[in-house]
Coordinates of C-alpha atoms in Angstrom, one line a residue:
M279 CA -13.8 -17.1 -20.1
A280 CA -16.6 -17.7 -22.6
A281 CA -18.0 -14.3 -21.8
V282 CA -14.6 -12.7 -22.4
Y283 CA -14.4 -14.2 -25.9
E284 CA -18.0 -13.4 -26.8
N285 CA -17.7 -9.7 -25.8
C286 CA -14.4 -9.4 -27.7
F287 CA -15.8 -10.8 -30.9
L288 CA -18.9 -8.6 -30.7
A289 CA -16.9 -5.5 -30.2
F290 CA -14.4 -6.0 -33.0
P291 CA -15.2 -4.9 -36.7
R292 CA -16.5 -7.9 -38.7
G293 CA -14.4 -7.1 -41.8
R294 CA -11.0 -7.9 -40.2
M295 CA -11.5 -11.5 -39.3
N296 CA -7.9 -12.6 -38.8
A297 CA -7.0 -9.5 -36.8
R298 CA -10.1 -10.0 -34.7
F299 CA -9.3 -13.6 -34.0
L300 CA -5.7 -12.9 -33.0
F301 CA -6.7 -10.0 -30.8
C302 CA -9.4 -11.9 -29.0
L303 CA -7.1 -14.9 -28.5
A304 CA -4.6 -12.6 -26.8
I305 CA -7.3 -11.1 -24.6
G306 CA -8.4 -14.6 -23.6
A307 CA -4.9 -15.6 -22.7
V308 CA -4.4 -12.6 -20.5
A309 CA -7.7 -13.4 -18.7
L310 CA -6.8 -17.0 -18.3
A311 CA -3.4 -16.1 -16.9
S312 CA -5.0 -13.7 -14.5
S313 CA -7.4 -16.3 -13.3
G314 CA -4.7 -18.9 -12.8
C315 CA -2.6 -16.4 -10.9
G316 CA -5.5 -15.6 -8.7
E317 CA -6.0 -19.2 -7.8
V318 CA -2.3 -19.6 -7.0
R319 CA -2.5 -16.6 -4.7
G320 CA -5.6 -18.0 -3.1
R321 CA -4.0 -21.4 -2.5
R322 CA -0.9 -19.7 -1.0
K323 CA -3.0 -17.7 1.4
I324 CA -4.8 -20.9 2.5
Q325 CA -1.4 -22.5 3.1
E326 CA -0.3 -19.5 5.0
G327 CA -3.4 -19.7 7.1
N328 CA -2.7 -23.4 7.8
R329 CA 0.8 -22.7 9.0
L330 CA -0.4 -19.9 11.3
Y331 CA -3.1 -22.2 12.6
K332 CA -0.5 -24.9 13.5
D333 CA 1.6 -22.2 15.2
G334 CA -1.4 -21.2 17.3
E335 CA -1.7 -17.8 15.6
Y336 CA -5.5 -18.1 15.1
K337 CA -6.4 -14.4 14.5
A338 CA -3.6 -14.1 11.9
A339 CA -4.7 -17.4 10.3
V340 CA -8.3 -16.1 10.0
A341 CA -7.0 -13.0 8.3
A342 CA -5.1 -15.1 5.8
F343 CA -8.1 -17.2 5.1
T344 CA -10.2 -14.0 4.6
E345 CA -7.7 -12.7 2.1
A346 CA -7.9 -16.0 0.2
E347 CA -11.7 -15.6 -0.2
E348 CA -11.1 -12.9 -2.8
F349 CA -9.3 -15.4 -5.1
V350 CA -10.8 -18.8 -4.4
P351 CA -14.3 -18.2 -2.9
N352 CA -15.5 -21.6 -4.0
F353 CA -12.8 -23.7 -2.5
P354 CA -14.5 -25.9 0.2
V355 CA -11.2 -26.5 2.1
L356 CA -10.9 -22.7 2.6
W357 CA -14.2 -22.5 4.5
L358 CA -13.6 -25.7 6.4
N359 CA -10.2 -24.5 7.6
K360 CA -11.5 -21.1 8.4
G361 CA -14.4 -22.6 10.4
F362 CA -12.0 -24.8 12.3
T363 CA -9.8 -21.8 13.2
C364 CA -12.7 -19.6 14.3
Q365 CA -14.0 -22.5 16.3
K366 CA -10.6 -22.9 18.0
M367 CA -10.9 -19.3 19.3
L368 CA -14.3 -20.0 20.8
I369 CA -14.4 -20.6 24.6
P370 CA -17.5 -22.6 25.5
G371 CA -19.7 -20.8 28.0
A372 CA -18.1 -17.4 27.6
H373 CA -20.3 -14.5 26.6
T374 CA -18.0 -11.8 25.4
P375 CA -17.9 -9.8 22.1
D376 CA -14.8 -11.7 21.0
N377 CA -16.4 -15.0 21.7
E378 CA -19.6 -14.1 19.9
A379 CA -17.5 -12.9 16.9
A380 CA -15.6 -16.2 16.9
A381 CA -18.8 -18.2 17.0
T382 CA -20.4 -16.2 14.2
C383 CA -17.2 -16.6 12.1
A384 CA -17.2 -20.3 12.5
L385 CA -20.9 -20.7 11.8
E386 CA -20.7 -18.6 8.6
A387 CA -17.7 -20.6 7.4
F388 CA -19.3 -24.0 8.1
K389 CA -22.5 -22.8 6.5
R390 CA -20.6 -21.9 3.4
F391 CA -18.8 -25.2 3.4
K392 CA -22.2 -27.0 3.7
D393 CA -23.5 -25.0 0.6
L394 CA -20.4 -26.0 -1.4
K395 CA -20.4 -29.6 -0.3
P396 CA -23.9 -30.5 0.8
A397 CA -23.1 -34.3 0.7
D398 CA -20.3 -33.9 3.2
P399 CA -21.7 -34.7 6.7
R400 CA -19.0 -32.6 8.4
G401 CA -20.8 -29.4 7.5
D402 CA -23.9 -30.2 9.5
T403 CA -22.0 -31.8 12.4
L404 CA -19.6 -28.9 12.8
Y405 CA -22.3 -26.3 12.4
V406 CA -24.5 -27.9 15.2
Q407 CA -21.5 -28.4 17.5
T408 CA -20.5 -24.8 17.2
L409 CA -24.1 -23.7 18.1
F410 CA -23.8 -25.9 21.2
D411 CA -20.3 -24.5 22.1
A412 CA -21.7 -21.0 21.7
E413 CA -24.7 -21.9 23.8
R414 CA -27.1 -20.7 21.2
Y415 CA -29.8 -22.8 22.5
D416 CA -32.7 -20.8 21.1
E417 CA -31.4 -21.3 17.5
L418 CA -30.8 -25.0 18.1
S419 CA -34.3 -25.6 19.5
K420 CA -35.9 -23.8 16.5
M421 CA -33.7 -25.8 14.1
F422 CA -34.7 -29.2 15.7
E423 CA -38.3 -28.2 16.1
Q424 CA -38.5 -27.3 12.4
R425 CA -37.2 -30.7 11.6
L426 CA -39.9 -32.3 13.7
V427 CA -42.6 -30.3 11.8
R428 CA -41.4 -31.9 8.6
N429 CA -41.1 -35.4 10.3
P430 CA -42.8 -35.8 13.7
K431 CA -40.8 -39.0 14.3
D432 CA -37.4 -37.6 13.6
I433 CA -35.6 -39.2 16.5
D434 CA -32.4 -37.4 15.8
A435 CA -34.2 -34.1 16.2
V436 CA -35.8 -35.3 19.5
N437 CA -32.3 -36.3 20.8
G438 CA -31.1 -32.9 19.8
L439 CA -33.8 -31.2 21.8
I440 CA -33.0 -33.4 24.8
Q441 CA -29.4 -32.3 24.6
V442 CA -30.4 -28.6 24.1
Y443 CA -32.6 -28.5 27.2
T444 CA -30.4 -30.6 29.3
K445 CA -27.4 -28.4 28.6
A446 CA -29.6 -25.3 29.2
N447 CA -30.6 -26.7 32.6
K448 CA -34.3 -26.7 31.6
T449 CA -35.3 -29.9 33.4
E450 CA -39.1 -29.8 32.5
E451 CA -38.4 -29.2 28.8
A452 CA -35.8 -31.9 28.7
L453 CA -38.1 -34.3 30.5
T454 CA -40.8 -33.6 27.9
W455 CA -38.6 -34.6 25.1
Y456 CA -37.4 -37.7 26.9
Q457 CA -41.0 -38.7 27.2
K458 CA -41.5 -37.9 23.5
K459 CA -38.7 -40.2 22.7
A460 CA -40.2 -43.0 24.8
E461 CA -43.5 -42.4 23.0
I462 CA -41.9 -42.7 19.6
K463 CA -39.9 -45.8 20.6
A464 CA -42.8 -47.3 22.7
D465 CA -41.6 -50.9 22.0
E466 CA -37.9 -50.2 23.0
P467 CA -37.1 -50.8 26.6
E468 CA -34.0 -48.5 26.4
A469 CA -36.2 -45.5 25.6
Q470 CA -38.3 -46.1 28.7
Y471 CA -35.2 -46.8 30.8
S472 CA -33.7 -43.4 29.7
V473 CA -36.6 -41.5 31.2
G474 CA -36.2 -43.2 34.6
V475 CA -32.4 -42.7 34.7
F476 CA -32.8 -39.0 33.7
L477 CA -35.2 -38.5 36.6
W478 CA -32.9 -40.3 39.0
Q479 CA -30.1 -38.0 37.9
Q480 CA -32.2 -34.9 38.7
L481 CA -33.2 -36.2 42.2
M482 CA -29.6 -37.3 43.0
Q483 CA -28.1 -34.0 41.9
K484 CA -30.7 -31.8 43.6
G485 CA -30.8 -32.9 47.2
G486 CA -30.4 -36.7 47.0
G487 CA -26.7 -37.2 47.1
D488 CA -26.0 -37.1 50.9
K489 CA -29.1 -38.7 52.5
A490 CA -28.8 -42.4 52.0
S491 CA -27.3 -43.1 55.5
F492 CA -30.1 -41.4 57.4
D493 CA -32.7 -43.6 59.1
P494 CA -35.7 -41.8 60.5
R495 CA -37.0 -44.7 62.5
P496 CA -36.7 -44.2 66.3
D497 CA -33.6 -45.6 67.9
P498 CA -35.0 -48.5 70.2
N499 CA -32.3 -47.6 72.7
K500 CA -33.4 -43.9 72.7
P501 CA -37.0 -44.0 71.8
K502 CA -37.7 -40.4 72.9
E503 CA -34.8 -38.8 71.2
K504 CA -35.7 -37.0 68.0
K505 CA -33.5 -37.5 65.0
E506 CA -32.4 -34.5 63.0
A507 CA -33.0 -35.2 59.3
P508 CA -30.4 -33.9 56.8
L509 CA -31.5 -30.6 55.3
F510 CA -32.3 -29.8 51.7
G511 CA -30.9 -26.7 50.1
M512 CA -32.0 -24.0 47.8
G513 CA -32.9 -25.5 44.4
D514 CA -33.2 -29.0 45.7
I515 CA -36.2 -31.2 44.7
V516 CA -38.3 -31.7 47.8
S517 CA -41.6 -32.9 49.2
Q518 CA -44.3 -33.7 46.7
Q519 CA -42.2 -32.8 43.7
R520 CA -39.6 -35.4 44.7
V521 CA -42.4 -38.0 45.1
D522 CA -43.8 -37.1 41.7
Y523 CA -40.5 -37.3 39.9
A524 CA -39.7 -40.6 41.5
D525 CA -43.1 -42.0 40.7
L526 CA -42.8 -40.9 37.1
G527 CA -39.4 -42.5 36.8
I528 CA -40.6 -45.7 38.4
E529 CA -43.5 -45.8 35.9
F530 CA -41.2 -45.7 32.9
L531 CA -38.7 -48.2 34.4
N532 CA -41.6 -50.6 35.0
K533 CA -42.5 -50.2 31.3
A534 CA -38.9 -51.1 30.5
V535 CA -39.0 -54.2 32.7
A536 CA -42.3 -55.2 31.1
L537 CA -40.8 -55.0 27.7
K538 CA -37.6 -56.7 28.8
P539 CA -38.1 -58.9 31.9
K540 CA -34.4 -59.7 32.3
Y541 CA -33.3 -56.1 32.6
P542 CA -31.0 -55.7 35.7
E543 CA -30.0 -52.2 34.9
A544 CA -33.7 -51.0 35.0
M545 CA -34.2 -52.9 38.2
T546 CA -31.1 -51.2 39.7
Y547 CA -32.6 -47.8 38.9
L548 CA -36.0 -48.9 40.4
N549 CA -34.1 -49.5 43.6
L550 CA -32.4 -46.1 43.4
L551 CA -35.6 -44.2 42.6
Y552 CA -37.5 -45.8 45.5
R553 CA -34.6 -44.7 47.6
Q554 CA -34.7 -41.2 46.3
K555 CA -38.4 -41.2 46.9
S556 CA -37.9 -42.2 50.5
F557 CA -36.1 -39.0 51.2
A558 CA -39.4 -37.1 51.0
Y559 CA -40.7 -39.1 53.9
F560 CA -38.1 -38.5 56.7
D561 CA -41.0 -37.1 58.7
Q562 CA -43.1 -40.2 58.0
P563 CA -41.0 -43.2 59.0
E564 CA -43.8 -45.7 57.9
E565 CA -43.9 -44.3 54.4
W566 CA -40.1 -44.1 54.3
Q567 CA -40.0 -47.8 55.2
K568 CA -42.4 -48.7 52.4
C569 CA -40.1 -47.0 49.9
V570 CA -37.0 -48.7 51.3
D571 CA -38.7 -52.1 51.2
E572 CA -39.5 -51.6 47.5
A573 CA -35.9 -50.5 46.9
V574 CA -34.5 -53.6 48.6
K575 CA -36.9 -55.8 46.5
W576 CA -35.6 -54.4 43.2
M577 CA -32.0 -54.4 44.4
K578 CA -32.3 -58.2 45.1
K579 CA -33.9 -58.9 41.7
S580 CA -31.1 -57.0 40.0
L581 CA -28.4 -58.8 41.9
E582 CA -30.0 -62.2 41.2
L583 CA -30.2 -61.6 37.5
Q584 CA -26.5 -60.6 37.5
G585 CA -25.6 -63.7 39.4
R586 CA -24.2 -61.6 42.3
S587 CA -24.6 -62.4 46.0
I588 CA -27.3 -60.6 48.0
P589 CA -25.9 -58.7 51.1
T590 CA -27.1 -59.9 54.5
A591 CA -28.2 -57.5 57.1
P592 CA -25.7 -56.7 59.9
P593 CA -26.8 -57.3 63.5
N594 CA -27.8 -53.7 64.1
P595 CA -29.0 -51.9 60.9
D596 CA -28.9 -48.5 62.7
Q597 CA -25.1 -48.8 62.7
S598 CA -24.7 -49.4 59.0
E599 CA -24.0 -46.3 56.9
K600 CA -22.6 -48.1 53.8
G601 CA -26.0 -48.9 52.2
A602 CA -25.4 -52.6 52.1
D603 CA -28.0 -53.9 54.5
E604 CA -31.7 -54.5 53.9
G605 CA -32.6 -51.2 55.6
K606 CA -30.2 -49.2 53.5
P607 CA -30.1 -50.2 49.9
D608 CA -27.2 -48.9 47.8
E609 CA -27.6 -45.3 46.5
A610 CA -24.8 -45.5 43.9
P611 CA -25.5 -47.6 40.8
P612 CA -23.9 -51.0 41.3
R613 CA -21.6 -52.5 38.7
G614 CA -23.4 -53.1 35.4
A615 CA -25.9 -50.2 35.7
R616 CA -25.4 -47.4 33.2
P617 CA -26.2 -43.8 34.1
H618 CA -27.8 -42.3 31.1
K619 CA -26.0 -40.1 28.7
D620 CA -27.8 -39.2 25.5
T621 CA -25.1 -39.4 22.9
D622 CA -27.2 -40.3 19.8
K623 CA -26.0 -38.5 16.8
R624 CA -28.2 -35.8 15.4

Protein backbone atom coordinates (compact mmCIF):
# COMPACT_ATOMS: atom_id res chain seq x y z
CA MET A 1 0.00 0.00 0.00
CA ALA A 2 2.83 2.47 0.79
CA ALA A 3 4.24 1.94 -2.70
CA VAL A 4 0.83 2.71 -4.24
CA TYR A 5 0.62 6.07 -2.43
CA GLU A 6 4.24 6.97 -3.17
CA ASN A 7 3.98 6.28 -6.90
CA CYS A 8 0.70 8.19 -7.09
CA PHE A 9 2.07 11.35 -5.45
CA LEU A 10 5.20 11.30 -7.61
CA ALA A 11 3.17 11.01 -10.80
CA PHE A 12 0.69 13.83 -10.02
CA PRO A 13 1.49 17.53 -10.77
CA ARG A 14 2.78 19.34 -7.68
CA GLY A 15 0.73 22.48 -8.22
CA ARG A 16 -2.65 20.85 -7.54
CA MET A 17 -2.16 19.65 -3.97
CA ASN A 18 -5.78 19.07 -2.98
CA ALA A 19 -6.71 17.33 -6.18
CA ARG A 20 -3.55 15.21 -5.90
CA PHE A 21 -4.40 14.21 -2.34
CA LEU A 22 -7.99 13.28 -3.16
CA PHE A 23 -7.01 11.31 -6.24
CA CYS A 24 -4.32 9.33 -4.47
CA LEU A 25 -6.64 8.63 -1.55
CA ALA A 26 -9.14 7.15 -3.98
CA ILE A 27 -6.47 5.02 -5.65
CA GLY A 28 -5.35 3.73 -2.23
CA ALA A 29 -8.90 2.83 -1.25
CA VAL A 30 -9.32 0.80 -4.45
CA ALA A 31 -6.06 -1.04 -3.83
CA LEU A 32 -7.01 -1.76 -0.21
CA ALA A 33 -10.40 -3.05 -1.23
CA SER A 34 -8.80 -5.22 -3.87
CA SER A 35 -6.36 -6.63 -1.34
CA GLY A 36 -9.15 -7.29 1.16
CA CYS A 37 -11.26 -9.05 -1.46
CA GLY A 38 -8.28 -11.21 -2.45
CA GLU A 39 -7.80 -12.32 1.13
CA VAL A 40 -11.49 -13.14 1.46
CA ARG A 41 -11.37 -15.19 -1.76
CA GLY A 42 -8.28 -16.99 -0.54
CA ARG A 43 -9.86 -17.83 2.80
CA ARG A 44 -12.96 -19.11 1.06
CA LYS A 45 -10.84 -21.36 -1.13
CA ILE A 46 -9.12 -22.74 1.96
CA GLN A 47 -12.52 -23.42 3.53
CA GLU A 48 -13.62 -25.13 0.31
CA GLY A 49 -10.50 -27.28 0.37
CA ASN A 50 -11.16 -28.21 4.00
CA ARG A 51 -14.70 -29.32 3.16
CA LEU A 52 -13.48 -31.38 0.22
CA TYR A 53 -10.83 -32.97 2.44
CA LYS A 54 -13.45 -34.00 4.98
CA ASP A 55 -15.52 -35.52 2.16
CA GLY A 56 -12.52 -37.54 0.97
CA GLU A 57 -12.22 -35.55 -2.27
CA TYR A 58 -8.49 -35.11 -1.92
CA LYS A 59 -7.59 -34.16 -5.50
CA ALA A 60 -10.33 -31.53 -5.59
CA ALA A 61 -9.17 -30.27 -2.19
CA VAL A 62 -5.60 -29.86 -3.46
CA ALA A 63 -6.95 -27.93 -6.46
CA ALA A 64 -8.82 -25.57 -4.12
CA PHE A 65 -5.76 -25.02 -1.96
CA THR A 66 -3.68 -24.35 -5.09
CA GLU A 67 -6.16 -21.68 -6.18
CA ALA A 68 -5.94 -20.11 -2.72
CA GLU A 69 -2.17 -19.70 -3.15
CA GLU A 70 -2.76 -16.86 -5.62
CA PHE A 71 -4.58 -14.80 -2.99
CA VAL A 72 -3.03 -15.78 0.37
CA PRO A 73 0.41 -17.24 -0.37
CA ASN A 74 1.70 -16.39 3.11
CA PHE A 75 -1.05 -18.07 5.14
CA PRO A 76 0.66 -20.92 7.07
CA VAL A 77 -2.63 -22.82 7.49
CA LEU A 78 -2.99 -23.02 3.71
CA TRP A 79 0.30 -24.89 3.35
CA LEU A 80 -0.29 -27.04 6.40
CA ASN A 81 -3.68 -28.18 5.13
CA LYS A 82 -2.43 -28.69 1.60
CA GLY A 83 0.43 -30.79 2.94
CA PHE A 84 -1.95 -32.92 5.02
CA THR A 85 -4.15 -33.47 1.96
CA CYS A 86 -1.29 -34.48 -0.34
CA GLN A 87 0.07 -36.73 2.39
CA LYS A 88 -3.35 -38.40 2.60
CA MET A 89 -3.03 -39.41 -1.06
CA LEU A 90 0.37 -40.99 -0.43
CA ILE A 91 0.45 -44.79 -0.23
CA PRO A 92 3.55 -45.85 1.75
CA GLY A 93 5.67 -48.26 -0.24
CA ALA A 94 4.05 -47.56 -3.62
CA HIS A 95 6.30 -46.30 -6.40
CA THR A 96 3.96 -44.89 -9.01
CA PRO A 97 3.91 -41.49 -10.74
CA ASP A 98 0.80 -40.49 -8.78
CA ASN A 99 2.42 -41.49 -5.51
CA GLU A 100 5.61 -39.59 -6.28
CA ALA A 101 3.54 -36.54 -7.22
CA ALA A 102 1.61 -36.74 -3.93
CA ALA A 103 4.86 -37.03 -1.97
CA THR A 104 6.41 -34.06 -3.76
CA CYS A 105 3.26 -32.01 -3.20
CA ALA A 106 3.26 -32.78 0.53
CA LEU A 107 6.98 -32.10 0.92
CA GLU A 108 6.78 -28.75 -0.88
CA ALA A 109 3.77 -27.71 1.21
CA PHE A 110 5.37 -28.69 4.52
CA LYS A 111 8.61 -26.95 3.53
CA ARG A 112 6.67 -23.76 2.81
CA PHE A 113 4.92 -24.11 6.16
CA LYS A 114 8.33 -24.50 7.86
CA ASP A 115 9.58 -21.33 6.14
CA LEU A 116 6.55 -19.34 7.30
CA LYS A 117 6.50 -20.75 10.85
CA PRO A 118 10.02 -21.93 11.66
CA ALA A 119 9.26 -22.19 15.39
CA ASP A 120 6.39 -24.64 14.86
CA PRO A 121 7.76 -28.20 15.35
CA ARG A 122 5.05 -29.67 13.12
CA GLY A 123 6.87 -28.50 10.01
CA ASP A 124 10.00 -30.59 10.59
CA THR A 125 8.07 -33.57 11.95
CA LEU A 126 5.65 -33.75 9.02
CA TYR A 127 8.40 -33.20 6.46
CA VAL A 128 10.51 -36.05 7.84
CA GLN A 129 7.51 -38.37 8.20
CA THR A 130 6.58 -37.76 4.56
CA LEU A 131 10.11 -38.66 3.47
CA PHE A 132 9.79 -41.93 5.38
CA ASP A 133 6.34 -42.64 3.93
CA ALA A 134 7.69 -42.01 0.42
CA GLU A 135 10.72 -44.21 1.19
CA ARG A 136 13.10 -41.45 0.15
CA TYR A 137 15.85 -42.97 2.21
CA ASP A 138 18.76 -41.39 0.33
CA GLU A 139 17.42 -37.92 1.03
CA LEU A 140 16.82 -38.80 4.68
CA SER A 141 20.29 -40.25 5.19
CA LYS A 142 21.92 -37.15 3.65
CA MET A 143 19.81 -34.89 5.85
CA PHE A 144 20.72 -36.72 9.06
CA GLU A 145 24.39 -37.05 8.09
CA GLN A 146 24.58 -33.30 7.45
CA ARG A 147 23.27 -32.75 10.96
CA LEU A 148 26.01 -35.01 12.31
CA VAL A 149 28.66 -32.98 10.47
CA ARG A 150 27.45 -29.94 12.41
CA ASN A 151 27.15 -31.89 15.67
CA PRO A 152 28.82 -35.33 15.82
CA LYS A 153 26.90 -36.15 19.02
CA ASP A 154 23.43 -35.33 17.66
CA ILE A 155 21.67 -38.39 19.04
CA ASP A 156 18.41 -37.54 17.25
CA ALA A 157 20.24 -37.66 13.93
CA VAL A 158 21.79 -41.02 14.89
CA ASN A 159 18.33 -42.35 15.77
CA GLY A 160 17.11 -41.07 12.42
CA LEU A 161 19.83 -43.00 10.59
CA ILE A 162 19.03 -46.14 12.58
CA GLN A 163 15.42 -45.84 11.47
CA VAL A 164 16.36 -45.08 7.85
CA TYR A 165 18.61 -48.11 7.42
CA THR A 166 16.35 -50.44 9.40
CA LYS A 167 13.37 -49.54 7.20
CA ALA A 168 15.55 -49.85 4.10
CA ASN A 169 16.57 -53.37 5.22
CA LYS A 170 20.25 -52.41 5.26
CA THR A 171 21.31 -54.40 8.30
CA GLU A 172 25.02 -53.58 8.32
CA GLU A 173 24.42 -49.83 8.03
CA ALA A 174 21.75 -49.93 10.74
CA LEU A 175 24.12 -51.90 12.98
CA THR A 176 26.84 -49.29 12.43
CA TRP A 177 24.56 -46.55 13.74
CA TYR A 178 23.35 -48.65 16.66
CA GLN A 179 27.00 -49.02 17.63
CA LYS A 180 27.56 -45.29 17.13
CA LYS A 181 24.68 -44.60 19.51
CA ALA A 182 26.20 -46.99 22.06
CA GLU A 183 29.52 -45.17 21.67
CA ILE A 184 27.94 -41.73 22.24
CA LYS A 185 25.98 -43.05 25.21
CA ALA A 186 28.77 -45.23 26.55
CA ASP A 187 27.59 -44.84 30.16
CA GLU A 188 23.96 -45.71 29.45
CA PRO A 189 23.06 -49.42 29.70
CA GLU A 190 19.98 -49.00 27.49
CA ALA A 191 22.16 -47.93 24.56
CA GLN A 192 24.30 -51.07 24.90
CA TYR A 193 21.19 -53.21 25.36
CA SER A 194 19.65 -51.90 22.13
CA VAL A 195 22.59 -53.24 20.06
CA GLY A 196 22.14 -56.73 21.50
CA VAL A 197 18.40 -56.73 20.96
CA PHE A 198 18.77 -55.52 17.36
CA LEU A 199 21.18 -58.36 16.61
CA TRP A 200 18.85 -60.90 18.24
CA GLN A 201 16.02 -59.60 16.04
CA GLN A 202 18.13 -60.13 12.92
CA LEU A 203 19.08 -63.67 13.95
CA MET A 204 15.55 -64.54 14.95
CA GLN A 205 14.01 -63.21 11.72
CA LYS A 206 16.66 -64.73 9.45
CA GLY A 207 16.65 -68.39 10.21
CA GLY A 208 16.30 -68.50 13.98
CA GLY A 209 12.56 -68.67 14.48
CA ASP A 210 11.91 -72.39 14.10
CA LYS A 211 14.93 -74.20 15.51
CA ALA A 212 14.67 -73.98 19.28
CA SER A 213 13.20 -77.46 19.67
CA PHE A 214 15.99 -79.28 17.83
CA ASP A 215 18.53 -81.13 19.95
CA PRO A 216 21.56 -82.39 17.96
CA ARG A 217 22.80 -84.70 20.72
CA PRO A 218 22.52 -88.40 19.87
CA ASP A 219 19.44 -90.14 21.20
CA PRO A 220 20.74 -92.60 23.84
CA ASN A 221 18.05 -95.05 22.75
CA LYS A 222 19.13 -94.80 19.11
CA PRO A 223 22.81 -93.85 19.20
CA LYS A 224 23.49 -94.71 15.56
CA GLU A 225 20.54 -92.83 14.17
CA LYS A 226 21.54 -89.53 12.56
CA LYS A 227 19.29 -86.59 13.32
CA GLU A 228 18.25 -84.29 10.50
CA ALA A 229 18.81 -80.70 11.53
CA PRO A 230 16.25 -78.10 10.42
CA LEU A 231 17.33 -76.35 7.25
CA PHE A 232 18.19 -72.70 6.78
CA GLY A 233 16.77 -70.83 3.82
CA MET A 234 17.88 -68.25 1.30
CA GLY A 235 18.80 -65.01 3.04
CA ASP A 236 19.14 -66.59 6.48
CA ILE A 237 22.11 -65.78 8.71
CA VAL A 238 24.14 -68.96 8.97
CA SER A 239 27.46 -70.46 10.06
CA GLN A 240 30.21 -68.03 11.08
CA GLN A 241 28.12 -64.93 10.41
CA ARG A 242 25.52 -66.22 12.89
CA VAL A 243 28.26 -66.79 15.45
CA ASP A 244 29.76 -63.33 14.81
CA TYR A 245 26.40 -61.56 15.14
CA ALA A 246 25.58 -63.44 18.33
CA ASP A 247 29.01 -62.75 19.83
CA LEU A 248 28.75 -59.04 19.04
CA GLY A 249 25.31 -58.85 20.63
CA ILE A 250 26.58 -60.75 23.67
CA GLU A 251 29.47 -58.29 23.98
CA PHE A 252 27.12 -55.29 24.13
CA LEU A 253 24.70 -56.99 26.49
CA ASN A 254 27.58 -57.80 28.83
CA LYS A 255 28.45 -54.09 28.77
CA ALA A 256 24.85 -53.31 29.71
CA VAL A 257 24.96 -55.73 32.64
CA ALA A 258 28.31 -54.31 33.76
CA LEU A 259 26.76 -50.84 33.85
CA LYS A 260 23.57 -52.10 35.47
CA PRO A 261 24.10 -55.38 37.35
CA LYS A 262 20.41 -55.80 38.13
CA TYR A 263 19.24 -55.77 34.51
CA PRO A 264 16.99 -58.81 33.92
CA GLU A 265 15.99 -57.70 30.42
CA ALA A 266 19.62 -57.72 29.28
CA MET A 267 20.10 -61.13 30.89
CA THR A 268 17.04 -62.42 29.06
CA TYR A 269 18.55 -61.42 25.74
CA LEU A 270 21.90 -62.94 26.67
CA ASN A 271 19.98 -66.18 27.08
CA LEU A 272 18.30 -65.70 23.71
CA LEU A 273 21.49 -64.75 21.87
CA TYR A 274 23.37 -67.77 23.16
CA ARG A 275 20.45 -69.85 21.97
CA GLN A 276 20.61 -68.25 18.52
CA LYS A 277 24.34 -68.86 18.45
CA SER A 278 23.79 -72.54 19.21
CA PHE A 279 21.93 -72.97 15.91
CA ALA A 280 25.25 -72.55 14.09
CA TYR A 281 26.53 -75.69 15.84
CA PHE A 282 23.98 -78.35 14.96
CA ASP A 283 26.85 -80.32 13.42
CA GLN A 284 28.96 -79.85 16.57
CA PRO A 285 26.88 -81.06 19.54
CA GLU A 286 29.59 -80.20 22.08
CA GLU A 287 29.74 -76.55 20.95
CA TRP A 288 25.95 -76.49 20.80
CA GLN A 289 25.85 -77.68 24.41
CA LYS A 290 28.26 -74.95 25.56
CA CYS A 291 25.98 -72.30 24.08
CA VAL A 292 22.90 -73.88 25.62
CA ASP A 293 24.58 -74.04 29.03
CA GLU A 294 25.37 -70.31 28.84
CA ALA A 295 21.80 -69.61 27.75
CA VAL A 296 20.43 -71.52 30.74
CA LYS A 297 22.78 -69.67 33.10
CA TRP A 298 21.50 -66.26 31.95
CA MET A 299 17.90 -67.43 31.89
CA LYS A 300 18.21 -68.42 35.58
CA LYS A 301 19.83 -65.11 36.52
CA SER A 302 17.08 -63.18 34.82
CA LEU A 303 14.33 -65.20 36.49
CA GLU A 304 15.95 -64.86 39.91
CA LEU A 305 16.10 -61.07 39.58
CA GLN A 306 12.45 -61.00 38.56
CA GLY A 307 11.49 -63.19 41.52
CA ARG A 308 10.16 -65.88 39.21
CA SER A 309 10.49 -69.62 39.71
CA ILE A 310 13.15 -71.50 37.78
CA PRO A 311 11.78 -74.37 35.64
CA THR A 312 12.93 -77.85 36.54
CA ALA A 313 14.07 -80.30 33.91
CA PRO A 314 11.58 -83.02 32.91
CA PRO A 315 12.65 -86.67 33.20
CA ASN A 316 13.56 -86.90 29.53
CA PRO A 317 14.86 -83.64 28.04
CA ASP A 318 14.71 -85.10 24.52
CA GLN A 319 10.92 -85.18 24.73
CA SER A 320 10.58 -81.49 25.64
CA GLU A 321 9.82 -79.12 22.79
CA LYS A 322 8.49 -76.24 24.85
CA GLY A 323 11.87 -74.74 25.74
CA ALA A 324 11.23 -74.91 29.47
CA ASP A 325 13.87 -77.44 30.55
CA GLU A 326 17.55 -76.86 31.15
CA GLY A 327 18.50 -78.28 27.79
CA LYS A 328 16.06 -76.06 25.90
CA PRO A 329 15.95 -72.49 27.22
CA ASP A 330 13.07 -70.28 26.09
CA GLU A 331 13.48 -68.76 22.65
CA ALA A 332 10.73 -66.16 22.99
CA PRO A 333 11.47 -63.26 25.36
CA PRO A 334 9.84 -63.96 28.74
CA ARG A 335 7.54 -61.46 30.40
CA GLY A 336 9.40 -58.27 31.29
CA ALA A 337 11.86 -58.34 28.41
CA ARG A 338 11.36 -55.66 25.81
CA PRO A 339 12.12 -56.25 22.14
CA HIS A 340 13.81 -53.11 20.92
CA LYS A 341 11.97 -50.53 18.85
CA ASP A 342 13.85 -47.32 18.26
CA THR A 343 11.15 -44.72 18.68
CA ASP A 344 13.20 -41.75 19.82
CA LYS A 345 12.02 -38.55 18.25
CA ARG A 346 14.25 -36.98 15.68
